Structure formats: C-alpha cells, structure tokens
PDB file of C-alpha atoms in Angstrom:
ATOM      1  CA  MET E1316      53.325 -24.720 101.282  1.00  0.00           C
ATOM      2  CA  GLN E1317      55.704 -22.938 103.793  1.00  0.00           C
ATOM      3  CA  MET E1318      55.942 -19.134 103.703  1.00  0.00           C
ATOM      4  CA  SER E1319      57.737 -16.397 105.711  1.00  0.00           C
ATOM      5  CA  ASN E1320      55.899 -13.559 107.314  1.00  0.00           C
ATOM      6  CA  ILE E1321      58.558 -11.021 106.424  1.00  0.00           C
ATOM      7  CA  THR E1322      56.210  -9.846 103.581  1.00  0.00           C
ATOM      8  CA  ASP E1323      55.024  -6.816 105.458  1.00  0.00           C
ATOM      9  CA  PRO E1324      51.603  -5.735 104.089  1.00  0.00           C
ATOM     10  CA  ASN E1325      52.197  -2.166 105.067  1.00  0.00           C
ATOM     11  CA  ILE E1326      55.238  -1.649 102.837  1.00  0.00           C
ATOM     12  CA  VAL E1327      53.685  -2.996  99.624  1.00  0.00           C
ATOM     13  CA  GLN E1328      52.448  -0.628  96.993  1.00  0.00           C
ATOM     14  CA  TYR E1329      50.118  -1.777  94.196  1.00  0.00           C
ATOM     15  CA  TYR E1330      49.600  -0.146  90.704  1.00  0.00           C
ATOM     16  CA  PRO E1331      48.336  -1.243  87.338  1.00  0.00           C
ATOM     17  CA  LEU E1332      50.580  -1.816  84.409  1.00  0.00           C
ATOM     18  CA  GLY E1333      48.499  -1.275  81.258  1.00  0.00           C
ATOM     19  CA  ASP E1334      45.137  -3.117  81.365  1.00  0.00           C
ATOM     20  CA  ALA E1335      46.435  -6.623  81.935  1.00  0.00           C
ATOM     21  CA  ALA E1336      49.008  -6.490  84.782  1.00  0.00           C
ATOM     22  CA  ILE E1337      49.512  -5.346  88.315  1.00  0.00           C
ATOM     23  CA  VAL E1338      52.818  -4.410  90.028  1.00  0.00           C
ATOM     24  CA  LEU E1339      53.647  -5.104  93.557  1.00  0.00           C
ATOM     25  CA  GLN E1340      56.369  -2.640  94.540  1.00  0.00           C
ATOM     26  CA  PHE E1341      58.259  -3.540  97.850  1.00  0.00           C
ATOM     27  CA  GLY E1342      60.618  -0.607  98.103  1.00  0.00           C
ATOM     28  CA  ASP E1343      63.347   1.131  96.090  1.00  0.00           C
ATOM     29  CA  GLU E1344      66.378  -0.484  97.410  1.00  0.00           C
ATOM     30  CA  ILE E1345      67.937  -3.797  96.165  1.00  0.00           C
ATOM     31  CA  SER E1346      68.248  -6.004  99.338  1.00  0.00           C
ATOM     32  CA  LYS E1347      68.047  -9.706 100.295  1.00  0.00           C
ATOM     33  CA  ASP E1348      64.944  -8.912 102.519  1.00  0.00           C
ATOM     34  CA  ILE E1349      62.961  -7.446  99.565  1.00  0.00           C
ATOM     35  CA  ASN E1350      64.175 -10.357  97.384  1.00  0.00           C
ATOM     36  CA  ALA E1351      62.769 -12.730  99.929  1.00  0.00           C
ATOM     37  CA  MET E1352      59.415 -10.864  99.871  1.00  0.00           C
ATOM     38  CA  ILE E1353      59.229 -11.138  96.164  1.00  0.00           C
ATOM     39  CA  LEU E1354      60.035 -14.940  96.285  1.00  0.00           C
ATOM     40  CA  ASN E1355      57.280 -15.421  98.817  1.00  0.00           C
ATOM     41  CA  VAL E1356      54.737 -13.893  96.374  1.00  0.00           C
ATOM     42  CA  ALA E1357      56.288 -16.033  93.577  1.00  0.00           C
ATOM     43  CA  ALA E1358      55.934 -19.124  95.597  1.00  0.00           C
ATOM     44  CA  TRP E1359      52.408 -18.396  96.447  1.00  0.00           C
ATOM     45  CA  LEU E1360      51.536 -17.929  92.683  1.00  0.00           C
ATOM     46  CA  ASP E1361      53.251 -21.275  91.796  1.00  0.00           C
ATOM     47  CA  GLU E1362      50.996 -23.008  94.363  1.00  0.00           C
ATOM     48  CA  TYR E1363      47.771 -20.972  93.999  1.00  0.00           C
ATOM     49  CA  THR E1364      47.294 -19.689  90.523  1.00  0.00           C
ATOM     50  CA  PHE E1365      43.894 -17.958  89.950  1.00  0.00           C
ATOM     51  CA  GLU E1366      41.574 -17.956  87.132  1.00  0.00           C
ATOM     52  CA  GLY E1367      42.883 -15.671  84.407  1.00  0.00           C
ATOM     53  CA  PHE E1368      46.502 -15.712  85.684  1.00  0.00           C
ATOM     54  CA  VAL E1369      49.127 -15.595  82.915  1.00  0.00           C
ATOM     55  CA  GLU E1370      52.606 -15.209  84.496  1.00  0.00           C
ATOM     56  CA  TYR E1371      54.563 -13.363  86.976  1.00  0.00           C
ATOM     57  CA  VAL E1372      57.852 -11.480  86.349  1.00  0.00           C
ATOM     58  CA  PRO E1373      60.057 -10.729  89.369  1.00  0.00           C
ATOM     59  CA  ALA E1374      62.482  -7.788  89.363  1.00  0.00           C
ATOM     60  CA  PHE E1375      64.837  -6.229  91.928  1.00  0.00           C
ATOM     61  CA  THR E1376      62.343  -4.559  94.064  1.00  0.00           C
ATOM     62  CA  SER E1377      58.954  -5.657  92.514  1.00  0.00           C
ATOM     63  CA  ILE E1378      56.988  -8.377  90.908  1.00  0.00           C
ATOM     64  CA  THR E1379      54.566  -7.857  88.021  1.00  0.00           C
ATOM     65  CA  ILE E1380      51.652 -10.218  87.694  1.00  0.00           C
ATOM     66  CA  TYR E1381      49.934 -10.578  84.345  1.00  0.00           C
ATOM     67  CA  TYR E1382      46.369 -11.609  83.854  1.00  0.00           C
ATOM     68  CA  GLU E1383      43.644 -11.994  81.292  1.00  0.00           C
ATOM     69  CA  PRO E1384      41.348  -8.800  81.721  1.00  0.00           C
ATOM     70  CA  TRP E1385      38.462 -10.532  80.029  1.00  0.00           C
ATOM     71  CA  VAL E1386      38.455 -13.272  82.637  1.00  0.00           C
ATOM     72  CA  VAL E1387      39.405 -11.264  85.898  1.00  0.00           C
ATOM     73  CA  ARG E1388      39.182  -7.630  86.727  1.00  0.00           C
ATOM     74  CA  TYR E1389      41.934  -5.579  88.156  1.00  0.00           C
ATOM     75  CA  SER E1390      39.951  -4.951  91.323  1.00  0.00           C
ATOM     76  CA  GLU E1391      39.609  -8.605  91.872  1.00  0.00           C
ATOM     77  CA  VAL E1392      43.173  -9.428  91.402  1.00  0.00           C
ATOM     78  CA  LEU E1393      44.217  -6.458  93.678  1.00  0.00           C
ATOM     79  CA  SER E1394      41.844  -7.693  96.328  1.00  0.00           C
ATOM     80  CA  MET E1395      43.179 -11.247  96.059  1.00  0.00           C
ATOM     81  CA  LEU E1396      46.766 -10.088  96.207  1.00  0.00           C
ATOM     82  CA  LYS E1397      46.242  -7.944  99.163  1.00  0.00           C
ATOM     83  CA  GLU E1398      44.483 -10.801 100.949  1.00  0.00           C
ATOM     84  CA  MET E1399      47.267 -13.098 100.142  1.00  0.00           C
ATOM     85  CA  ILE E1400      49.996 -10.732 101.557  1.00  0.00           C
ATOM     86  CA  GLU E1401      48.020 -10.142 104.759  1.00  0.00           C
ATOM     87  CA  ASP E1402      47.523 -13.916 105.274  1.00  0.00           C
ATOM     88  CA  MET E1403      50.998 -15.212 104.681  1.00  0.00           C
ATOM     89  CA  GLU E1404      51.805 -17.504 107.526  1.00  0.00           C
ATOM     90  CA  GLU E1405      54.910 -17.404 109.758  1.00  0.00           C
ATOM     91  CA  ASN E1406      56.984 -20.353 108.381  1.00  0.00           C
ATOM     92  CA  GLU E1407      60.307 -20.855 106.613  1.00  0.00           C
ATOM     93  CA  ASN E1408      60.859 -19.640 103.166  1.00  0.00           C
ATOM     94  CA  PRO E1409      60.609 -22.143 100.301  1.00  0.00           C
ATOM     95  CA  GLU E1410      64.234 -23.288  99.842  1.00  0.00           C
ATOM     96  CA  PRO E1411      65.529 -22.880  96.276  1.00  0.00           C
ATOM     97  CA  PRO E1412      67.738 -25.652  94.813  1.00  0.00           C
ATOM     98  CA  GLY E1413      71.268 -25.899  96.019  1.00  0.00           C
ATOM     99  CA  THR E1414      74.082 -23.550  94.954  1.00  0.00           C
ATOM    100  CA  VAL E1415      74.843 -23.962  91.292  1.00  0.00           C
ATOM    101  CA  THR E1416      78.499 -23.844  90.314  1.00  0.00           C
ATOM    102  CA  ILE E1417      79.218 -22.001  87.181  1.00  0.00           C
ATOM    103  CA  PRO E1418      82.691 -22.998  85.637  1.00  0.00           C
ATOM    104  CA  VAL E1419      84.429 -19.956  83.925  1.00  0.00           C
ATOM    105  CA  TYR E1420      87.518 -19.750  81.788  1.00  0.00           C
ATOM    106  CA  TYR E1421      88.893 -16.321  82.530  1.00  0.00           C
ATOM    107  CA  GLY E1422      90.956 -14.174  80.212  1.00  0.00           C
ATOM    108  CA  GLY E1423      92.111 -14.984  76.699  1.00  0.00           C
ATOM    109  CA  ALA E1424      89.670 -14.536  73.873  1.00  0.00           C
ATOM    110  CA  SER E1425      86.901 -15.644  76.260  1.00  0.00           C
ATOM    111  CA  GLY E1426      87.612 -12.672  78.732  1.00  0.00           C
ATOM    112  CA  PRO E1427      88.956  -9.821  76.483  1.00  0.00           C
ATOM    113  CA  ASP E1428      88.353  -7.193  79.140  1.00  0.00           C
ATOM    114  CA  LEU E1429      90.045  -8.959  82.069  1.00  0.00           C
ATOM    115  CA  ASN E1430      93.258  -7.164  81.707  1.00  0.00           C
ATOM    116  CA  HIS E1431      91.336  -3.887  81.615  1.00  0.00           C
ATOM    117  CA  VAL E1432      89.548  -4.641  84.879  1.00  0.00           C
ATOM    118  CA  ALA E1433      92.783  -5.574  86.569  1.00  0.00           C
ATOM    119  CA  ASP E1434      94.563  -2.440  85.347  1.00  0.00           C
ATOM    120  CA  PHE E1435      91.530  -0.235  86.293  1.00  0.00           C
ATOM    121  CA  HIS E1436      91.786  -1.486  89.894  1.00  0.00           C
ATOM    122  CA  GLN E1437      95.573  -1.778  89.962  1.00  0.00           C
ATOM    123  CA  MET E1438      95.309  -5.473  90.640  1.00  0.00           C
ATOM    124  CA  SER E1439      96.764  -8.540  89.158  1.00  0.00           C
ATOM    125  CA  VAL E1440      94.652 -10.746  86.817  1.00  0.00           C
ATOM    126  CA  ASP E1441      94.938 -13.557  89.472  1.00  0.00           C
ATOM    127  CA  GLU E1442      93.593 -11.140  92.124  1.00  0.00           C
ATOM    128  CA  VAL E1443      90.641 -10.362  89.954  1.00  0.00           C
ATOM    129  CA  ILE E1444      89.777 -13.891  89.339  1.00  0.00           C
ATOM    130  CA  ALA E1445      90.138 -14.750  93.035  1.00  0.00           C
ATOM    131  CA  MET E1446      87.917 -11.877  94.039  1.00  0.00           C
ATOM    132  CA  HIS E1447      85.195 -12.702  91.475  1.00  0.00           C
ATOM    133  CA  THR E1448      85.228 -16.517  92.422  1.00  0.00           C
ATOM    134  CA  GLN E1449      85.125 -15.897  96.270  1.00  0.00           C
ATOM    135  CA  PRO E1450      81.454 -14.897  96.933  1.00  0.00           C
ATOM    136  CA  GLU E1451      78.297 -16.783  96.838  1.00  0.00           C
ATOM    137  CA  TYR E1452      76.019 -14.783  94.502  1.00  0.00           C
ATOM    138  CA  LEU E1453      72.264 -14.393  94.783  1.00  0.00           C
ATOM    139  CA  VAL E1454      70.184 -14.360  91.510  1.00  0.00           C
ATOM    140  CA  TYR E1455      67.943 -11.268  92.207  1.00  0.00           C
ATOM    141  CA  MET E1456      66.257 -11.280  88.792  1.00  0.00           C
ATOM    142  CA  ILE E1457      66.240 -12.744  85.262  1.00  0.00           C
ATOM    143  CA  GLY E1458      66.085 -10.129  82.594  1.00  0.00           C
ATOM    144  CA  PHE E1459      67.635  -8.130  79.786  1.00  0.00           C
ATOM    145  CA  ALA E1460      67.834 -11.476  77.614  1.00  0.00           C
ATOM    146  CA  PRO E1461      66.057 -14.712  78.367  1.00  0.00           C
ATOM    147  CA  GLY E1462      67.906 -16.484  81.197  1.00  0.00           C
ATOM    148  CA  PHE E1463      70.214 -13.407  81.943  1.00  0.00           C
ATOM    149  CA  PRO E1464      70.867 -13.418  85.778  1.00  0.00           C
ATOM    150  CA  TYR E1465      71.386 -10.294  87.564  1.00  0.00           C
ATOM    151  CA  LEU E1466      73.560 -11.217  90.637  1.00  0.00           C
ATOM    152  CA  GLY E1467      74.106  -9.598  93.964  1.00  0.00           C
ATOM    153  CA  GLY E1468      77.015 -10.119  96.081  1.00  0.00           C
ATOM    154  CA  MET E1469      79.959  -8.997  93.930  1.00  0.00           C
ATOM    155  CA  ASP E1470      82.892  -7.533  95.884  1.00  0.00           C
ATOM    156  CA  GLU E1471      82.594  -3.694  95.444  1.00  0.00           C
ATOM    157  CA  ARG E1472      86.326  -3.538  94.844  1.00  0.00           C
ATOM    158  CA  LEU E1473      85.596  -5.066  91.358  1.00  0.00           C
ATOM    159  CA  ALA E1474      82.981  -2.501  90.368  1.00  0.00           C
ATOM    160  CA  THR E1475      84.006  -1.195  86.917  1.00  0.00           C
ATOM    161  CA  PRO E1476      82.140   1.101  84.446  1.00  0.00           C
ATOM    162  CA  ARG E1477      80.606  -0.268  81.433  1.00  0.00           C
ATOM    163  CA  GLN E1478      82.379   0.074  78.063  1.00  0.00           C
ATOM    164  CA  GLU E1479      81.936   3.449  76.363  1.00  0.00           C
ATOM    165  CA  SER E1480      81.183   1.733  73.099  1.00  0.00           C
ATOM    166  CA  PRO E1481      79.091  -1.440  73.463  1.00  0.00           C
ATOM    167  CA  ARG E1482      80.079  -4.460  71.398  1.00  0.00           C
ATOM    168  CA  ALA E1483      77.694  -5.456  68.537  1.00  0.00           C
ATOM    169  CA  LYS E1484      78.095  -9.146  69.458  1.00  0.00           C
ATOM    170  CA  VAL E1485      78.878 -10.591  72.950  1.00  0.00           C
ATOM    171  CA  PRO E1486      79.195 -14.498  72.785  1.00  0.00           C
ATOM    172  CA  LYS E1487      76.834 -16.511  74.738  1.00  0.00           C
ATOM    173  CA  GLY E1488      78.248 -17.633  78.189  1.00  0.00           C
ATOM    174  CA  SER E1489      80.234 -14.450  78.502  1.00  0.00           C
ATOM    175  CA  VAL E1490      80.782 -13.480  82.164  1.00  0.00           C
ATOM    176  CA  GLY E1491      80.869  -9.660  82.574  1.00  0.00           C
ATOM    177  CA  ILE E1492      81.004  -6.778  84.945  1.00  0.00           C
ATOM    178  CA  ALA E1493      78.904  -3.557  84.750  1.00  0.00           C
ATOM    179  CA  GLY E1494      79.228  -1.079  87.646  1.00  0.00           C
ATOM    180  CA  SER E1495      78.714  -2.936  90.862  1.00  0.00           C
ATOM    181  CA  GLN E1496      76.997  -5.997  89.158  1.00  0.00           C
ATOM    182  CA  THR E1497      78.234  -9.065  87.544  1.00  0.00           C
ATOM    183  CA  GLY E1498      76.172 -11.437  85.208  1.00  0.00           C
ATOM    184  CA  VAL E1499      76.328 -14.057  82.396  1.00  0.00           C
ATOM    185  CA  TYR E1500      75.128 -13.691  78.922  1.00  0.00           C
ATOM    186  CA  PRO E1501      72.823 -16.670  78.161  1.00  0.00           C
ATOM    187  CA  LEU E1502      72.654 -15.723  74.375  1.00  0.00           C
ATOM    188  CA  GLU E1503      74.787 -13.966  71.880  1.00  0.00           C
ATOM    189  CA  THR E1504      73.526 -10.244  72.129  1.00  0.00           C
ATOM    190  CA  PRO E1505      74.918  -6.770  71.917  1.00  0.00           C
ATOM    191  CA  GLY E1506      76.237  -5.551  75.248  1.00  0.00           C
ATOM    192  CA  GLY E1507      78.517  -3.124  77.031  1.00  0.00           C
ATOM    193  CA  TRP E1508      79.596  -5.127  80.002  1.00  0.00           C
ATOM    194  CA  GLN E1509      83.195  -5.723  80.708  1.00  0.00           C
ATOM    195  CA  VAL E1510      83.748  -9.278  79.679  1.00  0.00           C
ATOM    196  CA  ILE E1511      86.136 -11.073  81.823  1.00  0.00           C
ATOM    197  CA  GLY E1512      85.422 -14.711  81.017  1.00  0.00           C
ATOM    198  CA  GLN E1513      83.113 -17.315  79.568  1.00  0.00           C
ATOM    199  CA  THR E1514      81.281 -20.419  80.845  1.00  0.00           C
ATOM    200  CA  PRO E1515      80.735 -23.456  78.697  1.00  0.00           C
ATOM    201  CA  LEU E1516      77.287 -24.042  80.354  1.00  0.00           C
ATOM    202  CA  GLU E1517      73.989 -23.407  78.603  1.00  0.00           C
ATOM    203  CA  LEU E1518      72.119 -20.816  80.622  1.00  0.00           C
ATOM    204  CA  PHE E1519      69.130 -20.804  78.326  1.00  0.00           C
ATOM    205  CA  ASP E1520      68.104 -23.898  76.324  1.00  0.00           C
ATOM    206  CA  LEU E1521      64.551 -23.967  74.588  1.00  0.00           C
ATOM    207  CA  SER E1522      64.830 -27.773  74.062  1.00  0.00           C
ATOM    208  CA  LYS E1523      64.530 -28.282  77.836  1.00  0.00           C
ATOM    209  CA  GLU E1524      61.322 -28.198  79.804  1.00  0.00           C
ATOM    210  CA  GLU E1525      62.778 -25.344  81.956  1.00  0.00           C
ATOM    211  CA  PRO E1526      64.779 -23.426  79.390  1.00  0.00           C
ATOM    212  CA  ALA E1527      66.547 -21.128  82.017  1.00  0.00           C
ATOM    213  CA  LEU E1528      69.242 -22.806  83.943  1.00  0.00           C
ATOM    214  CA  LEU E1529      68.835 -20.262  86.845  1.00  0.00           C
ATOM    215  CA  ARG E1530      65.958 -18.481  88.518  1.00  0.00           C
ATOM    216  CA  ALA E1531      65.374 -15.622  90.988  1.00  0.00           C
ATOM    217  CA  GLY E1532      66.294 -16.615  94.528  1.00  0.00           C
ATOM    218  CA  GLN E1533      68.947 -19.112  93.492  1.00  0.00           C
ATOM    219  CA  LYS E1534      72.556 -19.016  94.599  1.00  0.00           C
ATOM    220  CA  ILE E1535      75.532 -19.568  92.399  1.00  0.00           C
ATOM    221  CA  ARG E1536      79.380 -19.579  92.650  1.00  0.00           C
ATOM    222  CA  PHE E1537      81.782 -19.056  89.805  1.00  0.00           C
ATOM    223  CA  SER E1538      84.695 -21.637  89.567  1.00  0.00           C
ATOM    224  CA  PRO E1539      87.804 -21.010  87.490  1.00  0.00           C
ATOM    225  CA  ILE E1540      88.684 -23.611  84.800  1.00  0.00           C
ATOM    226  CA  THR E1541      91.445 -23.943  82.265  1.00  0.00           C
ATOM    227  CA  GLU E1542      91.008 -23.494  78.594  1.00  0.00           C
ATOM    228  CA  GLU E1543      91.316 -27.246  78.068  1.00  0.00           C
ATOM    229  CA  GLU E1544      88.585 -27.826  80.569  1.00  0.00           C
ATOM    230  CA  PHE E1545      86.504 -25.246  78.940  1.00  0.00           C
ATOM    231  CA  LEU E1546      86.768 -26.911  75.410  1.00  0.00           C
ATOM    232  CA  LYS E1547      86.057 -30.358  76.971  1.00  0.00           C
ATOM    233  CA  ILE E1548      82.842 -29.233  78.685  1.00  0.00           C
ATOM    234  CA  LYS E1549      81.667 -27.690  75.519  1.00  0.00           C
ATOM    235  CA  ALA E1550      82.423 -30.790  73.540  1.00  0.00           C
ATOM    236  CA  ASP E1551      80.855 -33.015  76.049  1.00  0.00           C
ATOM    237  CA  HIS E1552      77.620 -31.002  75.868  1.00  0.00           C
ATOM    238  CA  GLY E1553      77.703 -31.026  71.989  1.00  0.00           C
ATOM    239  CA  HIS E1554      78.427 -27.206  71.659  1.00  0.00           C
TER     240      HIS E1554
END
C-alpha cells in the first residue's frame, strides 16, 4: 500500500475517548494537509486492521479509532498507532475515486432559500448558482446524519448564516449553505442550513453494500440541471 510521509509524528496528539476508543488529533485548523494525514491513517487501517479493531471515524482534524477493550488494551492500541505513524513510508497518497458529479436543481420548491442567499449577497440567482457550481469540493468528513458530506472549497463570497429557526423537515437530497460550508442532506432530517437546491441522487442507500455514496477524501462538483431533468433522474432511479 502506498502512503505519504506528510503524517508528521511530532504533531499528532493521542487521547482516550471512553474505554473503547482512541483519538488521534492532528491540529485545530481545517486544511487539506491535515485531511491528507487523516486519510493516510484511514488507508493504513483499511489495509492492516488489528485484533479487536471495530471501526474508525474521520473528522475535520482528527480520526477516532474504536476497539474492543476486552480484546486489546488502550496501551497496546496507542503503541501500535504511534509505531504506524512513525513508520509510514514516503510514497504517494492512495488516490480516491475520480471526482463525483452531483446534479442539482437549484431554486423553486427544491431550493426555497436560493433567493434569500442571492439577496443577502446582493447577487443574482444565476450568479449564486454559477459561484456554487464552479469549485471542485473536497469531502472532509461524513457526519451529522449518515452519508452527510462536509465539504471544503466553497467560495467565501457565498458564506451565509444559518436560519434563525431550523426547519422541522429538510427533504433528502437538499443542498444547503451554513456559514462558509456547503453540504447535501442524504436523509430527511431537521436542519437550519439555507437550502438552495436539491439533487435527485441517493447519497445514502442501505440496500447497497457501500450505503454512502461519498467518503472522506473524495472530490465532488455540483452541476445545475433543469426541473425536468431532476424529475427524470428521480424516475429513472425509482424514487
């Protein structure tokens, strides 16, 4: 397995989480470099799981590793992970799958807050859509709800405060903005993000071997579609 040596053992902090998990903290700032370090650890665990290992959960600046405490002790896991960090070889990062294109129908009933975002920034609706679909986004982590991608790369000019009163129900597939972040609701959940559009794609499907469409380290682009295209894709996928 190919790894990168950018995982600097001197910047990693280790601490227990309860009696069945250990957290590896790589700093306190969201960055591509820290994300790459976390992906290195995740790739190593994908390749070399240890006895008692349960799962890992990557976040913006850390990765939490869960284990069975009756099988392996914290001190053993700590020692193993420290050795792994120190021994990572200088090679290329494992490449995630190619960029995923997420079709989005912006505005209308699918994007009830699009006009608000445009007015907030004194832009036209078309300018907001163009600005939102221009970047290639990086999936920093999956969280909040199963399959929910937290994305980096949104144009700061689109940063918009959350709603003062969250909605009781945000439809699955809704594309929203909250502060300087953008993301997609994989399931119908309560939420306070400014909803500017909706994708007909399923981001989380329990009937599939890999339920989540996206994973940390992946890159995505949003592509605008018409309402007719939105309805056709939903129909084609049996939604």
